[in-house]
Amino acid sequence: MSRLVAVTVILAIASAGCSSTDSAPDDASSIRVATFNASLNRPAAGQLVTDLTGENAQARAVADTIAANSPDVLLINEFDYSGADAVALFNDNYLDQRYPYSFTAPVNTGVDSGLDLDRDGALGGPGDAWGFGQFPGQYGMALFSKYPIDTDSVRTFQNFLWKDMPDSLLPREHYGDVSDALRLSSKSHWDVPIDVNGKTLHVLASHPTPPSFDGPEDRNGKRNHDEIRLSAEYISGADYLYDDNGVRGGLEDGASFVMLGDQNSDPVDGDSVAGAIAQVLDLPRVQDPAPTSDGHGTDTADFADPNPGDLRVDYVLPSEDLTVVDSQVYWPDLPEHPSDHRLVWADLEI
């Protein structure tokens, strides 16, 4: 599928009424890059568009969280994909048109495979989608930026096959004769280049599946591990990788990047395969700011107690050539929060 068909890009120029503080400064010494699993997913297709057309309390609380941190580049996980509509509505109606540039693209969640992937003897339903979901685009992603996006150079990895990763953890004993058809990314993996005052910053966005909700075969845990491995090997320039346009290879040597997203993997706790997130954290090209919040350490998600409990699963990981000025997990003391995840940011010298 060509990029023109597969990718939806929104270049919504902010209105003249926006203040100068909402635009990207030409001489900024650093920019704030953030990730937030905002739980803006809905149980039915089109419901998010409907909610964002009017006044929705959860969406407003998400927008208030974003405004309190004022990121220049922001990845939102669990933002249902519906083409340009939801992204534009959220920017216009909730973010006060702060972000002149935004990007979204199709994801695997809810896309029917036509195969019995959950091995229940029947076809159809969320378990037989390429990524678990009730409808195409549920739990999608959206990127918002105050800096221009180089749309011609965007790379997506929605269709990369799990079997094509050498020495993968693909549980063939579970999937049987459909193993070779499986897509690796439960949503997608994106490389979105952004022009920050003449310097290219590659935003590497992803949201691997949770390593749970399966059986003793640990198919979701193994998929989570290999989805994180895809990011690690993309950063390392692995030549076996191919994107949705058939272009092979990973990130170029010396490229500046920041890896963003809910990776669903804690370095020490939780159900992920041992060493899953360490595949990225231990790379020489990656630095870990290890942002914290008062009272919660490096944890970024408030899950059910006692299991799995609070975990660190959301990451802002810049390349080693960038200087980290500051970083934080934004964990406000509120009676209610719009998501079980917290916004994470890092200020980077570009």
PDB file of N, CA and C in Angstrom, residues 37-43 48 58 78-80 135 138-140:
ATOM      1  N   ASN A  37       0.028   8.147  27.249  1.00  0.00           N
ATOM      2  CA  ASN A  37      -1.071   7.231  26.952  1.00  0.00           C
ATOM      3  C   ASN A  37      -2.303   7.827  27.608  1.00  0.00           C
ATOM      4  N   ALA A  38      -3.113   8.513  26.813  1.00  0.00           N
ATOM      5  CA  ALA A  38      -4.211   9.322  27.342  1.00  0.00           C
ATOM      6  C   ALA A  38      -5.519   8.569  27.485  1.00  0.00           C
ATOM      7  N   SER A  39      -5.536   7.288  27.094  1.00  0.00           N
ATOM      8  CA  SER A  39      -6.753   6.474  27.191  1.00  0.00           C
ATOM      9  C   SER A  39      -7.929   7.099  26.450  1.00  0.00           C
ATOM     10  N   LEU A  40      -7.617   7.750  25.328  1.00  0.00           N
ATOM     11  CA  LEU A  40      -8.682   8.313  24.492  1.00  0.00           C
ATOM     12  C   LEU A  40      -9.157   7.271  23.481  1.00  0.00           C
ATOM     13  N   ASN A  41      -9.333   6.063  23.977  1.00  0.00           N
ATOM     14  CA  ASN A  41      -9.913   5.001  23.157  1.00  0.00           C
ATOM     15  C   ASN A  41     -11.387   4.863  23.504  1.00  0.00           C
ATOM     16  N   ARG A  42     -12.151   4.413  22.566  1.00  0.00           N
ATOM     17  CA  ARG A  42     -13.587   4.281  22.734  1.00  0.00           C
ATOM     18  C   ARG A  42     -14.044   2.887  22.300  1.00  0.00           C
ATOM     19  N   PRO A  43     -15.209   2.420  22.783  1.00  0.00           N
ATOM     20  CA  PRO A  43     -15.646   1.054  22.473  1.00  0.00           C
ATOM     21  C   PRO A  43     -16.228   0.882  21.079  1.00  0.00           C
ATOM     22  N   LEU A  48     -15.025   8.511  19.281  1.00  0.00           N
ATOM     23  CA  LEU A  48     -14.085   9.548  19.687  1.00  0.00           C
ATOM     24  C   LEU A  48     -14.321  10.831  18.906  1.00  0.00           C
ATOM     25  N   GLN A  58     -13.456  13.835  29.902  1.00  0.00           N
ATOM     26  CA  GLN A  58     -12.166  13.146  29.906  1.00  0.00           C
ATOM     27  C   GLN A  58     -11.193  13.816  28.946  1.00  0.00           C
ATOM     28  N   GLU A  78      -3.145   5.389  22.535  1.00  0.00           N
ATOM     29  CA  GLU A  78      -4.568   5.117  22.755  1.00  0.00           C
ATOM     30  C   GLU A  78      -5.423   6.317  22.352  1.00  0.00           C
ATOM     31  N   PHE A  79      -5.217   6.716  21.110  1.00  0.00           N
ATOM     32  CA  PHE A  79      -6.002   7.764  20.463  1.00  0.00           C
ATOM     33  C   PHE A  79      -6.554   7.121  19.202  1.00  0.00           C
ATOM     34  N   ASP A  80      -7.845   6.769  19.210  1.00  0.00           N
ATOM     35  CA  ASP A  80      -8.434   5.985  18.124  1.00  0.00           C
ATOM     36  C   ASP A  80      -8.177   6.630  16.762  1.00  0.00           C
ATOM     37  N   PHE A 135     -12.488  -2.595  16.607  1.00  0.00           N
ATOM     38  CA  PHE A 135     -12.696  -2.001  15.291  1.00  0.00           C
ATOM     39  C   PHE A 135     -11.362  -1.473  14.787  1.00  0.00           C
ATOM     40  N   GLN A 138      -8.787   1.217  16.753  1.00  0.00           N
ATOM     41  CA  GLN A 138      -8.893   1.366  18.203  1.00  0.00           C
ATOM     42  C   GLN A 138      -7.495   1.309  18.818  1.00  0.00           C
ATOM     43  N   TYR A 139      -7.268   2.114  19.837  1.00  0.00           N
ATOM     44  CA  TYR A 139      -5.967   2.203  20.517  1.00  0.00           C
ATOM     45  C   TYR A 139      -4.858   2.718  19.591  1.00  0.00           C
ATOM     46  N   GLY A 140      -5.194   3.605  18.669  1.00  0.00           N
ATOM     47  CA  GLY A 140      -4.207   4.123  17.733  1.00  0.00           C
ATOM     48  C   GLY A 140      -3.256   5.122  18.370  1.00  0.00           C
TER      49      GLY A 140
END
